[in-house]
Amino acid sequence: MFEAAVNGYLVALSLILAIGAQNAFVLRQGLRKEHVGAVVAACALSDAVLIGAGVAGFGVISGAVPWFADAMRWLGVAFLLVYGALRFRAAAQGGEALMPSEAGSAPLGKVLATCLVLTWANPHVYLDTVVLIGSISAQHAPHQLIFGIAAACGSLSFFTALGFGARMLAPIFARPAAWVWLEVGVGVTMWAIAAGLAFGS
């Protein structure tokens, strides 16, 4: 049982550690100190639901619905292209528009909506959580539940560290130019992921 818990925690960390659309958004919100707790909770709860679905064996959805994978793929491409363009536009507006102390706080509903779309419209999240974690959990029978709970805890700890740990970088991002480069970096990340989804196998 202990081995299942450790493996579940480490597997979740290894899958979500790479920078992606969701992680870039959490980092940005952490740097802005804007609705961080809500964003972290939304990401962690979403992962927990998806991990639970995978552990429970619902990964067969993609097999039962042939068009599901392609639909999620192109929905993700479209959203990432639009979101990336918005980040480039924000960078073009200059540092002052991006300073947390001067820019108005975005409404909680808008922030959460963006966060949830970045999470649920990303096809990779289903591969990582539902398919991969779901299939790996089967190797730890009869402790799949412990594996899944530990994986969800791994996700929670990562997003908490990313969101609230970003505040340590606040002195660097007190400079307007740093925010411009962050927005450019996020935009490039979004478009790179979109290209990978569109042209990847």
mmCIF file of C-alpha atoms in Angstrom:
data_model
loop_
_atom_site.group_PDB
_atom_site.id
_atom_site.type_symbol
_atom_site.label_atom_id
_atom_site.label_comp_id
_atom_site.label_asym_id
_atom_site.label_seq_id
_atom_site.Cartn_x
_atom_site.Cartn_y
_atom_site.Cartn_z
ATOM 1 C CA MET A 1 0.000 0.000 0.000
ATOM 2 C CA PHE A 2 2.857 2.393 0.864
ATOM 3 C CA GLU A 3 4.529 1.611 -2.449
ATOM 4 C CA ALA A 4 1.305 2.388 -4.310
ATOM 5 C CA ALA A 5 1.032 5.748 -2.525
ATOM 6 C CA VAL A 6 4.637 6.745 -3.246
ATOM 7 C CA ASN A 7 4.380 5.700 -6.877
ATOM 8 C CA GLY A 8 1.097 7.529 -7.329
ATOM 9 C CA TYR A 9 2.548 10.745 -5.933
ATOM 10 C CA LEU A 10 5.707 10.556 -8.051
ATOM 11 C CA VAL A 11 3.894 9.582 -11.245
ATOM 12 C CA ALA A 12 1.572 12.593 -10.941
ATOM 13 C CA LEU A 13 4.494 14.946 -10.340
ATOM 14 C CA SER A 14 6.431 13.610 -13.314
ATOM 15 C CA LEU A 15 3.468 14.017 -15.655
ATOM 16 C CA ILE A 16 2.544 17.604 -14.711
ATOM 17 C CA LEU A 17 6.032 18.971 -14.079
ATOM 18 C CA ALA A 18 6.603 20.074 -17.668
ATOM 19 C CA ILE A 19 5.555 23.624 -18.484
ATOM 20 C CA GLY A 20 2.275 23.703 -20.340
ATOM 21 C CA ALA A 21 -0.697 25.980 -20.860
ATOM 22 C CA GLN A 22 -2.181 25.265 -17.442
ATOM 23 C CA ASN A 23 1.119 25.595 -15.572
ATOM 24 C CA ALA A 24 1.996 28.825 -17.371
ATOM 25 C CA PHE A 25 -1.369 30.270 -16.371
ATOM 26 C CA VAL A 26 -0.935 29.268 -12.716
ATOM 27 C CA LEU A 27 2.548 30.814 -12.714
ATOM 28 C CA ARG A 28 1.235 34.044 -14.202
ATOM 29 C CA GLN A 29 -1.570 34.288 -11.641
ATOM 30 C CA GLY A 30 0.901 33.585 -8.852
ATOM 31 C CA LEU A 31 3.144 36.400 -10.031
ATOM 32 C CA ARG A 32 0.158 38.731 -10.212
ATOM 33 C CA LYS A 33 -1.000 37.561 -6.752
ATOM 34 C CA GLU A 34 -4.471 37.370 -8.244
ATOM 35 C CA HIS A 35 -7.000 34.718 -7.146
ATOM 36 C CA VAL A 36 -4.136 32.278 -6.582
ATOM 37 C CA GLY A 37 -5.949 30.082 -4.078
ATOM 38 C CA ALA A 38 -8.975 29.713 -6.344
ATOM 39 C CA VAL A 39 -6.809 28.905 -9.370
ATOM 40 C CA VAL A 40 -4.764 26.330 -7.442
ATOM 41 C CA ALA A 41 -7.962 24.746 -6.112
ATOM 42 C CA ALA A 42 -9.551 24.624 -9.587
ATOM 43 C CA CYS A 43 -6.493 22.937 -11.100
ATOM 44 C CA ALA A 44 -6.066 20.459 -8.260
ATOM 45 C CA LEU A 45 -9.761 19.545 -8.138
ATOM 46 C CA SER A 46 -9.888 19.117 -11.913
ATOM 47 C CA ASP A 47 -6.904 16.782 -11.776
ATOM 48 C CA ALA A 48 -8.463 14.875 -8.886
ATOM 49 C CA VAL A 49 -11.672 14.326 -10.873
ATOM 50 C CA LEU A 50 -9.760 13.183 -13.964
ATOM 51 C CA ILE A 51 -7.442 10.954 -11.954
ATOM 52 C CA GLY A 52 -10.471 9.446 -10.252
ATOM 53 C CA ALA A 53 -12.034 8.786 -13.652
ATOM 54 C CA GLY A 54 -8.873 7.088 -14.862
ATOM 55 C CA VAL A 55 -8.473 4.952 -11.761
ATOM 56 C CA ALA A 56 -12.140 3.983 -11.942
ATOM 57 C CA GLY A 57 -11.612 2.733 -15.483
ATOM 58 C CA PHE A 58 -13.333 5.438 -17.496
ATOM 59 C CA GLY A 59 -10.377 5.670 -19.869
ATOM 60 C CA VAL A 60 -12.425 3.512 -22.250
ATOM 61 C CA ILE A 61 -14.369 6.634 -23.307
ATOM 62 C CA SER A 62 -11.852 7.412 -26.036
ATOM 63 C CA GLY A 63 -12.221 3.886 -27.362
ATOM 64 C CA ALA A 64 -16.019 3.926 -27.224
ATOM 65 C CA VAL A 65 -16.290 7.345 -28.884
ATOM 66 C CA PRO A 66 -13.886 7.370 -31.875
ATOM 67 C CA TRP A 67 -14.183 11.110 -32.567
ATOM 68 C CA PHE A 68 -13.626 12.197 -28.966
ATOM 69 C CA ALA A 69 -9.819 12.431 -29.183
ATOM 70 C CA ASP A 70 -9.841 14.426 -32.424
ATOM 71 C CA ALA A 71 -12.545 16.780 -31.170
ATOM 72 C CA MET A 72 -10.605 17.551 -27.994
ATOM 73 C CA ARG A 73 -7.416 17.960 -30.007
ATOM 74 C CA TRP A 74 -8.744 20.639 -32.351
ATOM 75 C CA LEU A 75 -10.686 22.411 -29.613
ATOM 76 C CA GLY A 76 -7.422 22.635 -27.710
ATOM 77 C CA VAL A 77 -5.548 23.951 -30.757
ATOM 78 C CA ALA A 78 -8.131 26.697 -31.337
ATOM 79 C CA PHE A 79 -8.183 27.849 -27.736
ATOM 80 C CA LEU A 80 -4.384 27.844 -27.377
ATOM 81 C CA LEU A 81 -3.986 29.938 -30.534
ATOM 82 C CA VAL A 82 -6.469 32.522 -29.276
ATOM 83 C CA TYR A 83 -5.038 32.601 -25.753
ATOM 84 C CA GLY A 84 -1.488 32.919 -27.106
ATOM 85 C CA ALA A 85 -2.546 35.841 -29.294
ATOM 86 C CA LEU A 86 -4.058 37.575 -26.261
ATOM 87 C CA ARG A 87 -0.772 37.213 -24.385
ATOM 88 C CA PHE A 88 1.163 38.737 -27.307
ATOM 89 C CA ARG A 89 -1.277 41.610 -27.385
ATOM 90 C CA ALA A 90 -0.810 42.127 -23.644
ATOM 91 C CA ALA A 91 2.970 42.223 -24.140
ATOM 92 C CA ALA A 92 2.594 44.778 -26.933
ATOM 93 C CA GLN A 93 0.685 47.043 -24.557
ATOM 94 C CA GLY A 94 3.843 47.475 -22.502
ATOM 95 C CA GLY A 95 4.937 46.812 -18.953
ATOM 96 C CA GLU A 96 2.695 49.329 -17.245
ATOM 97 C CA ALA A 97 -0.424 47.470 -18.374
ATOM 98 C CA LEU A 98 0.974 44.311 -16.816
ATOM 99 C CA MET A 99 2.141 45.629 -13.450
ATOM 100 C CA PRO A 100 0.090 43.896 -10.721
ATOM 101 C CA SER A 101 -0.047 47.061 -8.622
ATOM 102 C CA GLU A 102 -1.372 49.171 -11.490
ATOM 103 C CA ALA A 103 -3.452 46.788 -13.547
ATOM 104 C CA GLY A 104 -6.977 46.158 -12.386
ATOM 105 C CA SER A 105 -7.684 42.756 -10.937
ATOM 106 C CA ALA A 106 -9.543 40.478 -13.313
ATOM 107 C CA PRO A 107 -12.891 39.191 -12.019
ATOM 108 C CA LEU A 108 -12.726 35.839 -10.254
ATOM 109 C CA GLY A 109 -15.249 34.314 -12.644
ATOM 110 C CA LYS A 110 -13.219 35.266 -15.697
ATOM 111 C CA VAL A 111 -9.992 33.948 -14.174
ATOM 112 C CA LEU A 112 -11.594 30.634 -13.195
ATOM 113 C CA ALA A 113 -13.246 30.264 -16.608
ATOM 114 C CA THR A 114 -9.894 30.701 -18.347
ATOM 115 C CA CYS A 115 -8.255 28.281 -15.927
ATOM 116 C CA LEU A 116 -10.913 25.616 -16.462
ATOM 117 C CA VAL A 117 -10.816 25.922 -20.245
ATOM 118 C CA LEU A 118 -7.009 25.655 -20.233
ATOM 119 C CA THR A 119 -7.409 22.522 -18.128
ATOM 120 C CA TRP A 120 -10.362 20.726 -19.687
ATOM 121 C CA ALA A 121 -9.777 21.734 -23.336
ATOM 122 C CA ASN A 122 -6.240 20.350 -23.251
ATOM 123 C CA PRO A 123 -6.182 16.842 -24.769
ATOM 124 C CA HIS A 124 -2.901 16.070 -23.017
ATOM 125 C CA VAL A 125 -4.561 16.281 -19.614
ATOM 126 C CA TYR A 126 -6.771 13.311 -20.525
ATOM 127 C CA LEU A 127 -3.809 11.304 -21.752
ATOM 128 C CA ASP A 128 -1.823 12.065 -18.586
ATOM 129 C CA THR A 129 -4.556 11.649 -15.988
ATOM 130 C CA VAL A 130 -7.289 9.412 -17.367
ATOM 131 C CA VAL A 131 -5.263 7.121 -19.623
ATOM 132 C CA LEU A 132 -1.739 6.965 -18.181
ATOM 133 C CA ILE A 133 -2.474 7.292 -14.466
ATOM 134 C CA GLY A 134 -5.523 5.080 -14.912
ATOM 135 C CA SER A 135 -3.521 2.334 -16.581
ATOM 136 C CA ILE A 136 -0.602 2.572 -14.127
ATOM 137 C CA SER A 137 -2.969 2.368 -11.167
ATOM 138 C CA ALA A 138 -4.121 -1.040 -12.403
ATOM 139 C CA GLN A 139 -0.613 -2.332 -11.747
ATOM 140 C CA HIS A 140 -1.061 -1.606 -8.041
ATOM 141 C CA ALA A 141 -4.181 -3.703 -7.479
ATOM 142 C CA PRO A 142 -5.827 -3.944 -5.013
ATOM 143 C CA HIS A 143 -4.524 -0.508 -3.925
ATOM 144 C CA GLN A 144 -5.701 1.536 -6.900
ATOM 145 C CA LEU A 145 -7.627 3.899 -4.636
ATOM 146 C CA ILE A 146 -4.530 4.690 -2.567
ATOM 147 C CA PHE A 147 -2.570 5.211 -5.786
ATOM 148 C CA GLY A 148 -5.196 7.628 -7.082
ATOM 149 C CA ILE A 149 -5.426 9.604 -3.843
ATOM 150 C CA ALA A 150 -1.636 9.949 -3.717
ATOM 151 C CA ALA A 151 -1.575 11.073 -7.364
ATOM 152 C CA ALA A 152 -4.199 13.739 -6.596
ATOM 153 C CA CYS A 153 -2.090 14.876 -3.617
ATOM 154 C CA GLY A 154 0.926 15.126 -5.923
ATOM 155 C CA SER A 155 -1.044 17.388 -8.234
ATOM 156 C CA LEU A 156 -2.233 19.547 -5.321
ATOM 157 C CA SER A 157 1.260 19.995 -3.909
ATOM 158 C CA PHE A 158 2.667 20.931 -7.326
ATOM 159 C CA PHE A 159 0.054 23.575 -8.091
ATOM 160 C CA THR A 160 0.306 24.975 -4.569
ATOM 161 C CA ALA A 161 4.089 25.328 -4.877
ATOM 162 C CA LEU A 162 3.806 26.815 -8.374
ATOM 163 C CA GLY A 163 1.067 29.302 -7.539
ATOM 164 C CA PHE A 164 2.245 30.531 -4.155
ATOM 165 C CA GLY A 165 5.964 29.982 -4.761
ATOM 166 C CA ALA A 166 5.813 32.341 -7.720
ATOM 167 C CA ARG A 167 5.592 35.191 -5.205
ATOM 168 C CA MET A 168 9.284 34.736 -4.430
ATOM 169 C CA LEU A 169 9.931 35.978 -7.957
ATOM 170 C CA ALA A 170 7.917 39.145 -7.329
ATOM 171 C CA PRO A 171 11.000 41.426 -6.989
ATOM 172 C CA ILE A 172 12.141 40.407 -10.477
ATOM 173 C CA PHE A 173 8.718 41.064 -11.928
ATOM 174 C CA ALA A 174 8.501 44.469 -10.287
ATOM 175 C CA ARG A 175 10.140 45.635 -13.516
ATOM 176 C CA PRO A 176 7.697 46.256 -16.395
ATOM 177 C CA ALA A 177 10.083 44.686 -18.925
ATOM 178 C CA ALA A 178 10.032 41.388 -17.024
ATOM 179 C CA TRP A 179 6.244 41.205 -17.350
ATOM 180 C CA VAL A 180 6.499 41.881 -21.064
ATOM 181 C CA TRP A 181 8.913 38.975 -21.466
ATOM 182 C CA LEU A 182 6.729 36.734 -19.332
ATOM 183 C CA GLU A 183 3.737 37.459 -21.557
ATOM 184 C CA VAL A 184 5.821 36.778 -24.674
ATOM 185 C CA GLY A 185 7.079 33.528 -23.143
ATOM 186 C CA VAL A 186 3.560 32.406 -22.252
ATOM 187 C CA GLY A 187 2.351 33.297 -25.745
ATOM 188 C CA VAL A 188 5.167 31.310 -27.361
ATOM 189 C CA THR A 189 4.404 28.380 -25.045
ATOM 190 C CA MET A 190 0.708 28.423 -26.014
ATOM 191 C CA TRP A 191 1.480 28.507 -29.738
ATOM 192 C CA ALA A 192 4.160 25.825 -29.439
ATOM 193 C CA ILE A 193 1.722 23.495 -27.677
ATOM 194 C CA ALA A 194 -0.930 24.277 -30.307
ATOM 195 C CA ALA A 195 1.549 23.420 -33.075
ATOM 196 C CA GLY A 196 2.453 20.188 -31.340
ATOM 197 C CA LEU A 197 -1.215 19.241 -31.102
ATOM 198 C CA ALA A 198 -1.961 20.201 -34.703
ATOM 199 C CA PHE A 199 1.023 18.603 -36.388
ATOM 200 C CA GLY A 200 1.993 15.921 -33.908
ATOM 201 C CA SER A 201 1.172 12.302 -34.545
#
